[in-house]
Amino acid sequence: MEYMSKSILEIHEDLKAKKVTSKELIEEATKKAKEVQEKYNAFVTILEDVKPVEEIKTMLSGIPYGVKDNYSTKGVLSTGSSNTLKDYVPFFTATAIQNLEKQGAVMVGKTVLDEFGMGGTGTTGHTGIVKNPWDTSRMCAGSSAGSACSVASGVYPYATGSDTGDSIRKPAAYCGIVGYKPTYGMISRYGLFPFTSSLDHCGVLTRNVQDAAIVVDAMKGIDKNDMTSWDSSSIHLYDSIDGCVEGKKICYIKEICDIENYPNATEELKEHLENFKKTIALAKELGMLVEEVHVDQTLLNAIASCYVVISCAEATSNMSNLTGFIFGPRGEGKNYIEMMKDYRTKGFSPLIKRRFVIGSYVLQKENKDRYFFNAQRVRRLLVDTWKKLYETYDAVLLPVGSGPAKKPEESKEILDENTQVLEEHLQVGNFGGFPSITIPNGFIHGLPVACNITSNCYEDSTALNIAYALESKMNYKNQIAKEGD
Amino acid sequence: MEYKVLIGLEMHCEISKTNTKVFSSAKNGYNNAPNTNIRPVDMAFPGTLPVLNKEAVKKALMASMMLSCTQPEYLCFERKNYYYPDLPKGYQITQETKPAPIGMYGKLVYECKDELKTVRINNIHLEEDAASTDHYTSVSKIDYNRAGVPLLELVTEPDFRSAEEAVAFLETMRSNYQYADISEADSKKGQIRCDVNVSIMEASLDESNPENWGTKVEVKNVNSFGGVRDAINYEIKRQIELKENGTYDSMEQQTRRWDEESGTTIYMRDKVDAIDYKYFIDPNIPKLKLDPLWLEEIRKEIPVLAFERKQKYMQEYGLSNYDATNLVKEKEISEYYEECISYGVSPKSACNWITSIILGHINKYELKITDIFVTPKMLADLIQVLEKGDISSKQAKEVLYDSLKEDKEPLKIIEEKGIRQIGNDEEILKIVKEVFVENKEAKEQYKSGKTNIVDFLVGQVMKKTRGKANPAMAMQFIKEELER
């Protein structure tokens, strides 16, 4: 009997009915993790001798899960998928993980990411490329690549992720699962290795919407160690999911969804946008009011560069603590500057170094207004535009990416100007700190594609409810990746 | 040629009086073993976040108010990015002048050589201190206890015209920080560090026009007030020499370092090498709205500072500048003095007793006034017994010394030892008569104009009674006897 491919609720019922024990679940998860590691390279660490939790007090008690390797976990290697921290074993645990532990959740592995979450391919971790479980010639997208891959492969029902631009929601889409990042500050960032503090969100990857709500209910909470966290004790996400969406108003943006905007569209893109129309139809069937809205194309085109400027600037500063003096392998040299240079030169991948250079450049006195402050202004304009939409609509519904998972040679790092807005619009969710959830909404050539629902801040339950209602009308709930299907 | 000197100061002072550091829950303490007051955030372990200490903000706001600065509507913190091993995060959390630091555009009146001077304050801001480092020949040692200790940086306008003025200002600020319970402000503990800006200009030119100002030289890392004085004087001399030999105009605006050992300033870098700190607002610290009610509460808590107390002691109590200065040197001494007065003792005699005996005692044994056994109440009681005439001032002094030495209440000593002054007419008269018997020629001498014989005779009475006689009464009887 396989349990790890079930939903959290189902496993929880089986545990309560004593059909299975936590110990057996861990054995199954560990065994699967090793298989998945062999095939797709999703893990930095698969834990040995994991202690089971047999007392079933909460819905997460005794159930195995995975943790993205940029969460600090006490006594367990936490690398951020970077050579700079390849041997780093923290002495404290991230608040979000501690909260899961308090609920009896059982961590069985640490998953691969793009180095420090910087990258959208799942190919830049120091342990190598994470392969897509639906087609190993393709990428998972990133940066939560290992978490997406392992959940989609049925190693366990959920894994934590982090999302700075789309790092939960994009890989979830390419792996055919659910990816959810709640409102900024709902989950404490204490213990999450920072990439862009003003954009970083903790979140989760699951195989259905209810599971996502259950896990975030456990992870969230105000934290004295994170000043940007807030008290959400009156919010109960799982309980608020009732499937009632009749009369909800949602919108989609013409400039992003209309095939007419993409004169050189590939067959995949055409299919993807055609498929998205089906999701709109479903929403209408569910009694939701769906309307097309316009957003200034110039503003939309600025999303990507705005993101690059802000994320690189903050990242340069956030990663200045990586010097090799206090932690990490100490570099060699005659003085501290040489030692630091040696450590950073050897430790960081070229992609990250490039971003550091951009970050430094845009913060320099003579460039700061032109780049950094202008990016802040664009960010404000975008957030205001979305906020304006939320005055009328409960959520914005949009397709994720320009189709299914890509091959490494078509890497997202090579920006395709034509479809750039489609690829990058999820970043608005980070600019505004909006709750945002991606669910699978179809297949193209046997590969999953997805749509995304983003609501206004603190309206997490609205986004979850709409996602849940749509999910219930489609056949992709709880799907497990099948190679070459 | 005559020159005018323009001096500005950047004074860094640690806030030593909070329990914890400014963005960390680690203890804010000086006297501890290295690397013991540390939380993960102080060493910038990945994933740690700063949490603002409200107590540090409160103290910084108080400092801002004491300098008559304006406080911002919202408090923001910025990152100052640079790499150095004493800075674990690779950036210091501080406040640049934009948007607004904790205090802007204030002023302070201070006293220099009995003259009142005013210095304009450009700004004061709250930031975190770096770790402390010790460099040896082959290794460097880093102590992260200091990393994250709250630090106030105060920037003045170039309003000082001499090293004495700059030092007098620093001494005033040190006293203010101590009085307001913001900091011990002890430069021996490295709590105060200064950067000094010095430029010179021809004395005949108008100093209100910045175009007439000379080239600014910044001297960094001056860690004592004596150092500030010496560094300024050295720079003045050096810059005048450049003027005199004609090379001043080719000198670039530059940063120099004060070298304590050689007593000189050493070139570090000029303007073109200035570091770009790439400031930006720290996204981990949400901007904090400063509640006007809270600000009002803080304003009310500001104690009367040394400068105002001194004015009061001189103008209302008629104390000398010297005595008043001694009494306000430390807040605890001033508080001691004021409490003593509150029991009804005259301000002048309280001053005499404290400045002569109590301060002498604590200086001799290197004590704090709060360490001694004699409380202001005990001292007041003693002075009152003296003023009633029950004991002589000589007795009172002895009692006070004994009390300080033996940790015993003065009144108890008087009672136990049966000390009292002979104030009884008959007894004194009897002794006076004895003295006249022993000094038969006294009357004659007095009559012939040797009036100072009175003091001699009083002295004899006191000698006979071992100081117990009331000298005023003795004098009265002696005079009566002489006139007879």
PDB file of C-alpha atoms in Angstrom, chain B residues 222-465:
ATOM      1  CA  VAL B 222      40.161  59.889  17.900  1.00  0.00           C
ATOM      2  CA  ASN B 223      39.221  57.982  21.001  1.00  0.00           C
ATOM      3  CA  SER B 224      39.828  60.337  23.916  1.00  0.00           C
ATOM      4  CA  PHE B 225      39.125  63.981  24.644  1.00  0.00           C
ATOM      5  CA  GLY B 226      42.819  64.612  25.075  1.00  0.00           C
ATOM      6  CA  GLY B 227      43.298  63.061  21.662  1.00  0.00           C
ATOM      7  CA  VAL B 228      40.666  65.387  20.196  1.00  0.00           C
ATOM      8  CA  ARG B 229      42.489  68.393  21.608  1.00  0.00           C
ATOM      9  CA  ASP B 230      45.893  67.224  20.391  1.00  0.00           C
ATOM     10  CA  ALA B 231      44.630  66.181  16.961  1.00  0.00           C
ATOM     11  CA  ILE B 232      42.967  69.542  16.394  1.00  0.00           C
ATOM     12  CA  ASN B 233      46.012  71.485  17.521  1.00  0.00           C
ATOM     13  CA  TYR B 234      48.279  69.315  15.407  1.00  0.00           C
ATOM     14  CA  GLU B 235      46.079  69.859  12.335  1.00  0.00           C
ATOM     15  CA  ILE B 236      45.914  73.623  12.893  1.00  0.00           C
ATOM     16  CA  LYS B 237      49.689  73.776  13.107  1.00  0.00           C
ATOM     17  CA  ARG B 238      50.123  71.510  10.083  1.00  0.00           C
ATOM     18  CA  GLN B 239      47.660  73.442   7.955  1.00  0.00           C
ATOM     19  CA  ILE B 240      49.151  76.815   8.916  1.00  0.00           C
ATOM     20  CA  GLU B 241      52.547  75.502   7.893  1.00  0.00           C
ATOM     21  CA  LEU B 242      51.106  74.529   4.514  1.00  0.00           C
ATOM     22  CA  LYS B 243      49.676  78.037   4.159  1.00  0.00           C
ATOM     23  CA  GLU B 244      52.952  79.625   5.096  1.00  0.00           C
ATOM     24  CA  ASN B 245      55.011  77.566   2.672  1.00  0.00           C
ATOM     25  CA  GLY B 246      52.473  78.078  -0.101  1.00  0.00           C
ATOM     26  CA  THR B 247      51.333  74.471  -0.582  1.00  0.00           C
ATOM     27  CA  TYR B 248      47.944  74.749   1.125  1.00  0.00           C
ATOM     28  CA  ASP B 249      45.998  75.391  -2.057  1.00  0.00           C
ATOM     29  CA  SER B 250      47.190  72.156  -3.646  1.00  0.00           C
ATOM     30  CA  MET B 251      45.947  70.120  -0.673  1.00  0.00           C
ATOM     31  CA  GLU B 252      42.910  67.967  -1.552  1.00  0.00           C
ATOM     32  CA  GLN B 253      39.971  67.435   0.768  1.00  0.00           C
ATOM     33  CA  GLN B 254      41.120  64.358   2.638  1.00  0.00           C
ATOM     34  CA  THR B 255      40.687  61.870   5.434  1.00  0.00           C
ATOM     35  CA  ARG B 256      43.487  61.380   7.922  1.00  0.00           C
ATOM     36  CA  ARG B 257      43.971  59.115  10.878  1.00  0.00           C
ATOM     37  CA  TRP B 258      45.000  60.217  14.387  1.00  0.00           C
ATOM     38  CA  ASP B 259      48.070  58.344  15.554  1.00  0.00           C
ATOM     39  CA  GLU B 260      48.118  58.500  19.330  1.00  0.00           C
ATOM     40  CA  GLU B 261      51.673  57.266  19.689  1.00  0.00           C
ATOM     41  CA  SER B 262      53.381  59.805  17.457  1.00  0.00           C
ATOM     42  CA  GLY B 263      50.845  62.524  18.204  1.00  0.00           C
ATOM     43  CA  THR B 264      50.370  63.164  14.491  1.00  0.00           C
ATOM     44  CA  THR B 265      47.713  62.730  11.837  1.00  0.00           C
ATOM     45  CA  ILE B 266      48.447  60.364   8.992  1.00  0.00           C
ATOM     46  CA  TYR B 267      47.033  60.556   5.456  1.00  0.00           C
ATOM     47  CA  MET B 268      44.453  57.847   4.662  1.00  0.00           C
ATOM     48  CA  ARG B 269      42.609  58.796   1.484  1.00  0.00           C
ATOM     49  CA  ASP B 270      41.354  61.794  -0.428  1.00  0.00           C
ATOM     50  CA  LYS B 271      37.934  62.646  -1.778  1.00  0.00           C
ATOM     51  CA  VAL B 272      38.133  60.633  -4.991  1.00  0.00           C
ATOM     52  CA  ASP B 273      38.753  57.463  -2.995  1.00  0.00           C
ATOM     53  CA  ALA B 274      35.697  58.081  -0.827  1.00  0.00           C
ATOM     54  CA  ILE B 275      33.799  54.864  -0.243  1.00  0.00           C
ATOM     55  CA  ASP B 276      30.345  54.497  -1.810  1.00  0.00           C
ATOM     56  CA  TYR B 277      28.311  52.831   0.917  1.00  0.00           C
ATOM     57  CA  LYS B 278      25.352  52.098  -1.373  1.00  0.00           C
ATOM     58  CA  TYR B 279      22.807  53.066   1.256  1.00  0.00           C
ATOM     59  CA  PHE B 280      19.276  51.747   0.984  1.00  0.00           C
ATOM     60  CA  ILE B 281      16.411  51.310   3.414  1.00  0.00           C
ATOM     61  CA  ASP B 282      16.614  48.024   5.319  1.00  0.00           C
ATOM     62  CA  PRO B 283      13.509  46.101   4.256  1.00  0.00           C
ATOM     63  CA  ASN B 284      13.637  43.947   7.387  1.00  0.00           C
ATOM     64  CA  ILE B 285      12.706  46.873   9.636  1.00  0.00           C
ATOM     65  CA  PRO B 286       9.271  48.316   8.879  1.00  0.00           C
ATOM     66  CA  LYS B 287       9.166  52.080   9.259  1.00  0.00           C
ATOM     67  CA  LEU B 288       8.022  53.015  12.717  1.00  0.00           C
ATOM     68  CA  LYS B 289       5.513  55.808  13.235  1.00  0.00           C
ATOM     69  CA  LEU B 290       6.562  57.906  16.200  1.00  0.00           C
ATOM     70  CA  ASP B 291       3.499  58.521  18.340  1.00  0.00           C
ATOM     71  CA  PRO B 292       3.434  62.180  19.490  1.00  0.00           C
ATOM     72  CA  LEU B 293       2.127  61.054  22.893  1.00  0.00           C
ATOM     73  CA  TRP B 294       5.098  58.773  23.333  1.00  0.00           C
ATOM     74  CA  LEU B 295       7.429  61.591  22.358  1.00  0.00           C
ATOM     75  CA  GLU B 296       5.764  63.825  24.935  1.00  0.00           C
ATOM     76  CA  GLU B 297       6.273  61.171  27.618  1.00  0.00           C
ATOM     77  CA  ILE B 298       9.935  60.919  26.743  1.00  0.00           C
ATOM     78  CA  ARG B 299      10.319  64.680  26.789  1.00  0.00           C
ATOM     79  CA  LYS B 300       8.935  64.753  30.324  1.00  0.00           C
ATOM     80  CA  GLU B 301      11.456  62.178  31.445  1.00  0.00           C
ATOM     81  CA  ILE B 302      14.467  64.288  30.494  1.00  0.00           C
ATOM     82  CA  PRO B 303      16.161  65.207  33.785  1.00  0.00           C
ATOM     83  CA  VAL B 304      17.478  68.683  34.570  1.00  0.00           C
ATOM     84  CA  LEU B 305      20.959  68.611  33.051  1.00  0.00           C
ATOM     85  CA  ALA B 306      24.245  69.699  34.595  1.00  0.00           C
ATOM     86  CA  PHE B 307      24.374  73.041  32.799  1.00  0.00           C
ATOM     87  CA  GLU B 308      20.990  74.173  34.179  1.00  0.00           C
ATOM     88  CA  ARG B 309      21.720  72.815  37.634  1.00  0.00           C
ATOM     89  CA  LYS B 310      24.957  74.724  37.769  1.00  0.00           C
ATOM     90  CA  GLN B 311      23.220  77.953  36.795  1.00  0.00           C
ATOM     91  CA  LYS B 312      20.685  77.376  39.548  1.00  0.00           C
ATOM     92  CA  TYR B 313      23.316  76.607  42.193  1.00  0.00           C
ATOM     93  CA  MET B 314      25.156  79.796  41.390  1.00  0.00           C
ATOM     94  CA  GLN B 315      22.222  82.128  40.894  1.00  0.00           C
ATOM     95  CA  GLU B 316      19.767  80.834  43.498  1.00  0.00           C
ATOM     96  CA  TYR B 317      22.061  79.309  46.089  1.00  0.00           C
ATOM     97  CA  GLY B 318      24.913  81.749  45.684  1.00  0.00           C
ATOM     98  CA  LEU B 319      27.530  79.041  45.281  1.00  0.00           C
ATOM     99  CA  SER B 320      30.837  79.817  43.641  1.00  0.00           C
ATOM    100  CA  ASN B 321      31.439  78.663  40.061  1.00  0.00           C
ATOM    101  CA  TYR B 322      34.070  76.306  41.424  1.00  0.00           C
ATOM    102  CA  ASP B 323      31.780  74.629  43.945  1.00  0.00           C
ATOM    103  CA  ALA B 324      28.836  74.482  41.555  1.00  0.00           C
ATOM    104  CA  THR B 325      31.036  72.851  38.929  1.00  0.00           C
ATOM    105  CA  ASN B 326      32.166  70.225  41.404  1.00  0.00           C
ATOM    106  CA  LEU B 327      28.623  69.464  42.502  1.00  0.00           C
ATOM    107  CA  VAL B 328      27.274  68.896  38.972  1.00  0.00           C
ATOM    108  CA  LYS B 329      30.259  66.945  37.697  1.00  0.00           C
ATOM    109  CA  GLU B 330      28.302  63.759  38.276  1.00  0.00           C
ATOM    110  CA  LYS B 331      24.574  63.426  38.366  1.00  0.00           C
ATOM    111  CA  GLU B 332      24.752  61.253  41.489  1.00  0.00           C
ATOM    112  CA  ILE B 333      26.648  63.957  43.378  1.00  0.00           C
ATOM    113  CA  SER B 334      24.170  66.590  42.292  1.00  0.00           C
ATOM    114  CA  GLU B 335      21.271  64.366  43.313  1.00  0.00           C
ATOM    115  CA  TYR B 336      22.962  63.772  46.665  1.00  0.00           C
ATOM    116  CA  TYR B 337      23.365  67.466  47.185  1.00  0.00           C
ATOM    117  CA  GLU B 338      19.793  68.292  46.223  1.00  0.00           C
ATOM    118  CA  GLU B 339      18.383  65.591  48.467  1.00  0.00           C
ATOM    119  CA  CYS B 340      20.421  66.898  51.354  1.00  0.00           C
ATOM    120  CA  ILE B 341      18.998  70.391  50.819  1.00  0.00           C
ATOM    121  CA  SER B 342      15.493  68.975  50.631  1.00  0.00           C
ATOM    122  CA  TYR B 343      15.742  68.147  54.367  1.00  0.00           C
ATOM    123  CA  GLY B 344      16.006  71.828  55.157  1.00  0.00           C
ATOM    124  CA  VAL B 345      19.762  72.251  55.322  1.00  0.00           C
ATOM    125  CA  SER B 346      21.028  75.529  53.911  1.00  0.00           C
ATOM    126  CA  PRO B 347      22.422  75.065  50.354  1.00  0.00           C
ATOM    127  CA  LYS B 348      25.700  76.698  51.324  1.00  0.00           C
ATOM    128  CA  SER B 349      26.513  74.509  54.282  1.00  0.00           C
ATOM    129  CA  ALA B 350      25.404  71.354  52.428  1.00  0.00           C
ATOM    130  CA  CYS B 351      27.775  72.412  49.649  1.00  0.00           C
ATOM    131  CA  ASN B 352      30.637  72.973  52.103  1.00  0.00           C
ATOM    132  CA  TRP B 353      30.248  69.605  53.745  1.00  0.00           C
ATOM    133  CA  ILE B 354      29.904  67.714  50.482  1.00  0.00           C
ATOM    134  CA  THR B 355      32.686  69.417  48.547  1.00  0.00           C
ATOM    135  CA  SER B 356      35.166  69.383  51.402  1.00  0.00           C
ATOM    136  CA  ILE B 357      34.652  66.063  53.153  1.00  0.00           C
ATOM    137  CA  ILE B 358      32.417  63.769  51.101  1.00  0.00           C
ATOM    138  CA  LEU B 359      34.049  64.435  47.714  1.00  0.00           C
ATOM    139  CA  GLY B 360      37.487  64.278  49.313  1.00  0.00           C
ATOM    140  CA  HIS B 361      36.615  60.898  50.718  1.00  0.00           C
ATOM    141  CA  ILE B 362      35.258  59.409  47.508  1.00  0.00           C
ATOM    142  CA  ASN B 363      38.143  60.762  45.465  1.00  0.00           C
ATOM    143  CA  LYS B 364      40.679  59.371  47.909  1.00  0.00           C
ATOM    144  CA  TYR B 365      39.185  55.902  47.882  1.00  0.00           C
ATOM    145  CA  GLU B 366      37.956  56.034  44.243  1.00  0.00           C
ATOM    146  CA  LEU B 367      34.356  55.473  45.255  1.00  0.00           C
ATOM    147  CA  LYS B 368      31.078  56.572  43.770  1.00  0.00           C
ATOM    148  CA  ILE B 369      28.943  58.775  45.947  1.00  0.00           C
ATOM    149  CA  THR B 370      26.259  56.094  45.821  1.00  0.00           C
ATOM    150  CA  ASP B 371      28.739  53.638  47.361  1.00  0.00           C
ATOM    151  CA  ILE B 372      29.244  55.485  50.643  1.00  0.00           C
ATOM    152  CA  PHE B 373      27.422  54.674  53.862  1.00  0.00           C
ATOM    153  CA  VAL B 374      26.438  58.232  54.711  1.00  0.00           C
ATOM    154  CA  THR B 375      23.154  59.086  53.035  1.00  0.00           C
ATOM    155  CA  PRO B 376      22.029  62.644  52.276  1.00  0.00           C
ATOM    156  CA  LYS B 377      19.570  62.288  55.172  1.00  0.00           C
ATOM    157  CA  MET B 378      22.358  61.362  57.606  1.00  0.00           C
ATOM    158  CA  LEU B 379      24.465  64.283  56.459  1.00  0.00           C
ATOM    159  CA  ALA B 380      21.491  66.638  56.810  1.00  0.00           C
ATOM    160  CA  ASP B 381      20.833  65.365  60.353  1.00  0.00           C
ATOM    161  CA  LEU B 382      24.436  65.948  61.295  1.00  0.00           C
ATOM    162  CA  ILE B 383      24.467  69.465  59.866  1.00  0.00           C
ATOM    163  CA  GLN B 384      21.279  70.253  61.738  1.00  0.00           C
ATOM    164  CA  VAL B 385      22.722  69.050  65.064  1.00  0.00           C
ATOM    165  CA  LEU B 386      25.697  71.279  64.390  1.00  0.00           C
ATOM    166  CA  GLU B 387      23.568  74.264  63.486  1.00  0.00           C
ATOM    167  CA  LYS B 388      21.550  73.881  66.688  1.00  0.00           C
ATOM    168  CA  GLY B 389      24.821  74.298  68.532  1.00  0.00           C
ATOM    169  CA  ASP B 390      24.681  70.886  70.193  1.00  0.00           C
ATOM    170  CA  ILE B 391      28.091  69.995  68.813  1.00  0.00           C
ATOM    171  CA  SER B 392      30.957  72.018  67.504  1.00  0.00           C
ATOM    172  CA  SER B 393      31.980  71.998  63.880  1.00  0.00           C
ATOM    173  CA  LYS B 394      35.199  70.246  64.801  1.00  0.00           C
ATOM    174  CA  GLN B 395      33.182  67.523  66.462  1.00  0.00           C
ATOM    175  CA  ALA B 396      30.869  67.330  63.527  1.00  0.00           C
ATOM    176  CA  LYS B 397      33.797  66.804  61.176  1.00  0.00           C
ATOM    177  CA  GLU B 398      35.175  64.029  63.310  1.00  0.00           C
ATOM    178  CA  VAL B 399      31.794  62.362  63.502  1.00  0.00           C
ATOM    179  CA  LEU B 400      31.431  62.500  59.718  1.00  0.00           C
ATOM    180  CA  TYR B 401      34.888  60.999  59.160  1.00  0.00           C
ATOM    181  CA  ASP B 402      34.101  58.229  61.647  1.00  0.00           C
ATOM    182  CA  SER B 403      30.763  57.623  60.047  1.00  0.00           C
ATOM    183  CA  LEU B 404      32.347  57.265  56.598  1.00  0.00           C
ATOM    184  CA  LYS B 405      35.025  54.977  57.984  1.00  0.00           C
ATOM    185  CA  GLU B 406      32.945  52.835  60.305  1.00  0.00           C
ATOM    186  CA  ASP B 407      29.687  52.678  58.375  1.00  0.00           C
ATOM    187  CA  LYS B 408      27.802  53.995  61.355  1.00  0.00           C
ATOM    188  CA  GLU B 409      25.129  56.658  61.454  1.00  0.00           C
ATOM    189  CA  PRO B 410      26.459  60.057  62.626  1.00  0.00           C
ATOM    190  CA  LEU B 411      23.673  60.521  65.178  1.00  0.00           C
ATOM    191  CA  LYS B 412      24.452  57.119  66.627  1.00  0.00           C
ATOM    192  CA  ILE B 413      28.127  57.994  66.970  1.00  0.00           C
ATOM    193  CA  ILE B 414      27.246  61.224  68.760  1.00  0.00           C
ATOM    194  CA  GLU B 415      24.945  59.382  71.107  1.00  0.00           C
ATOM    195  CA  GLU B 416      27.278  56.462  71.804  1.00  0.00           C
ATOM    196  CA  LYS B 417      30.354  58.580  72.373  1.00  0.00           C
ATOM    197  CA  GLY B 418      28.390  61.141  74.334  1.00  0.00           C
ATOM    198  CA  ILE B 419      29.681  63.874  72.129  1.00  0.00           C
ATOM    199  CA  ARG B 420      28.107  67.201  72.789  1.00  0.00           C
ATOM    200  CA  GLN B 421      29.243  70.728  72.839  1.00  0.00           C
ATOM    201  CA  ILE B 422      29.706  72.575  76.110  1.00  0.00           C
ATOM    202  CA  GLY B 423      27.032  75.193  75.722  1.00  0.00           C
ATOM    203  CA  ASN B 424      26.354  75.650  79.404  1.00  0.00           C
ATOM    204  CA  ASP B 425      27.095  79.201  80.644  1.00  0.00           C
ATOM    205  CA  GLU B 426      28.538  78.241  83.992  1.00  0.00           C
ATOM    206  CA  GLU B 427      30.845  75.584  82.651  1.00  0.00           C
ATOM    207  CA  ILE B 428      32.254  77.810  79.930  1.00  0.00           C
ATOM    208  CA  LEU B 429      32.569  80.771  82.264  1.00  0.00           C
ATOM    209  CA  LYS B 430      34.526  78.595  84.669  1.00  0.00           C
ATOM    210  CA  ILE B 431      36.990  77.609  81.953  1.00  0.00           C
ATOM    211  CA  VAL B 432      37.261  81.169  80.676  1.00  0.00           C
ATOM    212  CA  LYS B 433      38.219  82.275  84.161  1.00  0.00           C
ATOM    213  CA  GLU B 434      40.858  79.568  84.365  1.00  0.00           C
ATOM    214  CA  VAL B 435      42.313  80.783  81.089  1.00  0.00           C
ATOM    215  CA  PHE B 436      42.484  84.365  82.370  1.00  0.00           C
ATOM    216  CA  VAL B 437      44.245  83.146  85.500  1.00  0.00           C
ATOM    217  CA  GLU B 438      46.820  81.408  83.309  1.00  0.00           C
ATOM    218  CA  ASN B 439      47.193  84.499  81.066  1.00  0.00           C
ATOM    219  CA  LYS B 440      47.291  87.376  83.479  1.00  0.00           C
ATOM    220  CA  GLU B 441      48.818  89.835  80.985  1.00  0.00           C
ATOM    221  CA  ALA B 442      46.026  89.296  78.454  1.00  0.00           C
ATOM    222  CA  LYS B 443      43.814  92.103  79.668  1.00  0.00           C
ATOM    223  CA  GLU B 444      46.684  94.568  79.525  1.00  0.00           C
ATOM    224  CA  GLN B 445      47.636  93.573  76.030  1.00  0.00           C
ATOM    225  CA  TYR B 446      44.023  93.855  74.885  1.00  0.00           C
ATOM    226  CA  LYS B 447      43.651  97.296  76.315  1.00  0.00           C
ATOM    227  CA  SER B 448      46.847  98.369  74.555  1.00  0.00           C
ATOM    228  CA  GLY B 449      45.236  97.497  71.245  1.00  0.00           C
ATOM    229  CA  LYS B 450      46.293  93.908  70.679  1.00  0.00           C
ATOM    230  CA  THR B 451      42.744  92.813  69.835  1.00  0.00           C
ATOM    231  CA  ASN B 452      43.737  89.552  68.215  1.00  0.00           C
ATOM    232  CA  ILE B 453      44.391  88.267  71.692  1.00  0.00           C
ATOM    233  CA  VAL B 454      40.697  87.298  71.639  1.00  0.00           C
ATOM    234  CA  ASP B 455      41.299  84.547  69.092  1.00  0.00           C
ATOM    235  CA  PHE B 456      44.227  83.278  71.123  1.00  0.00           C
ATOM    236  CA  LEU B 457      42.089  83.089  74.263  1.00  0.00           C
ATOM    237  CA  VAL B 458      39.222  81.315  72.454  1.00  0.00           C
ATOM    238  CA  GLY B 459      41.810  78.856  71.187  1.00  0.00           C
ATOM    239  CA  GLN B 460      42.928  78.241  74.754  1.00  0.00           C
ATOM    240  CA  VAL B 461      39.353  77.526  75.827  1.00  0.00           C
ATOM    241  CA  MET B 462      38.884  75.120  72.963  1.00  0.00           C
ATOM    242  CA  LYS B 463      42.174  73.440  73.823  1.00  0.00           C
ATOM    243  CA  LYS B 464      41.173  72.947  77.424  1.00  0.00           C
ATOM    244  CA  THR B 465      37.820  71.455  76.432  1.00  0.00           C
TER     245      THR B 465
END
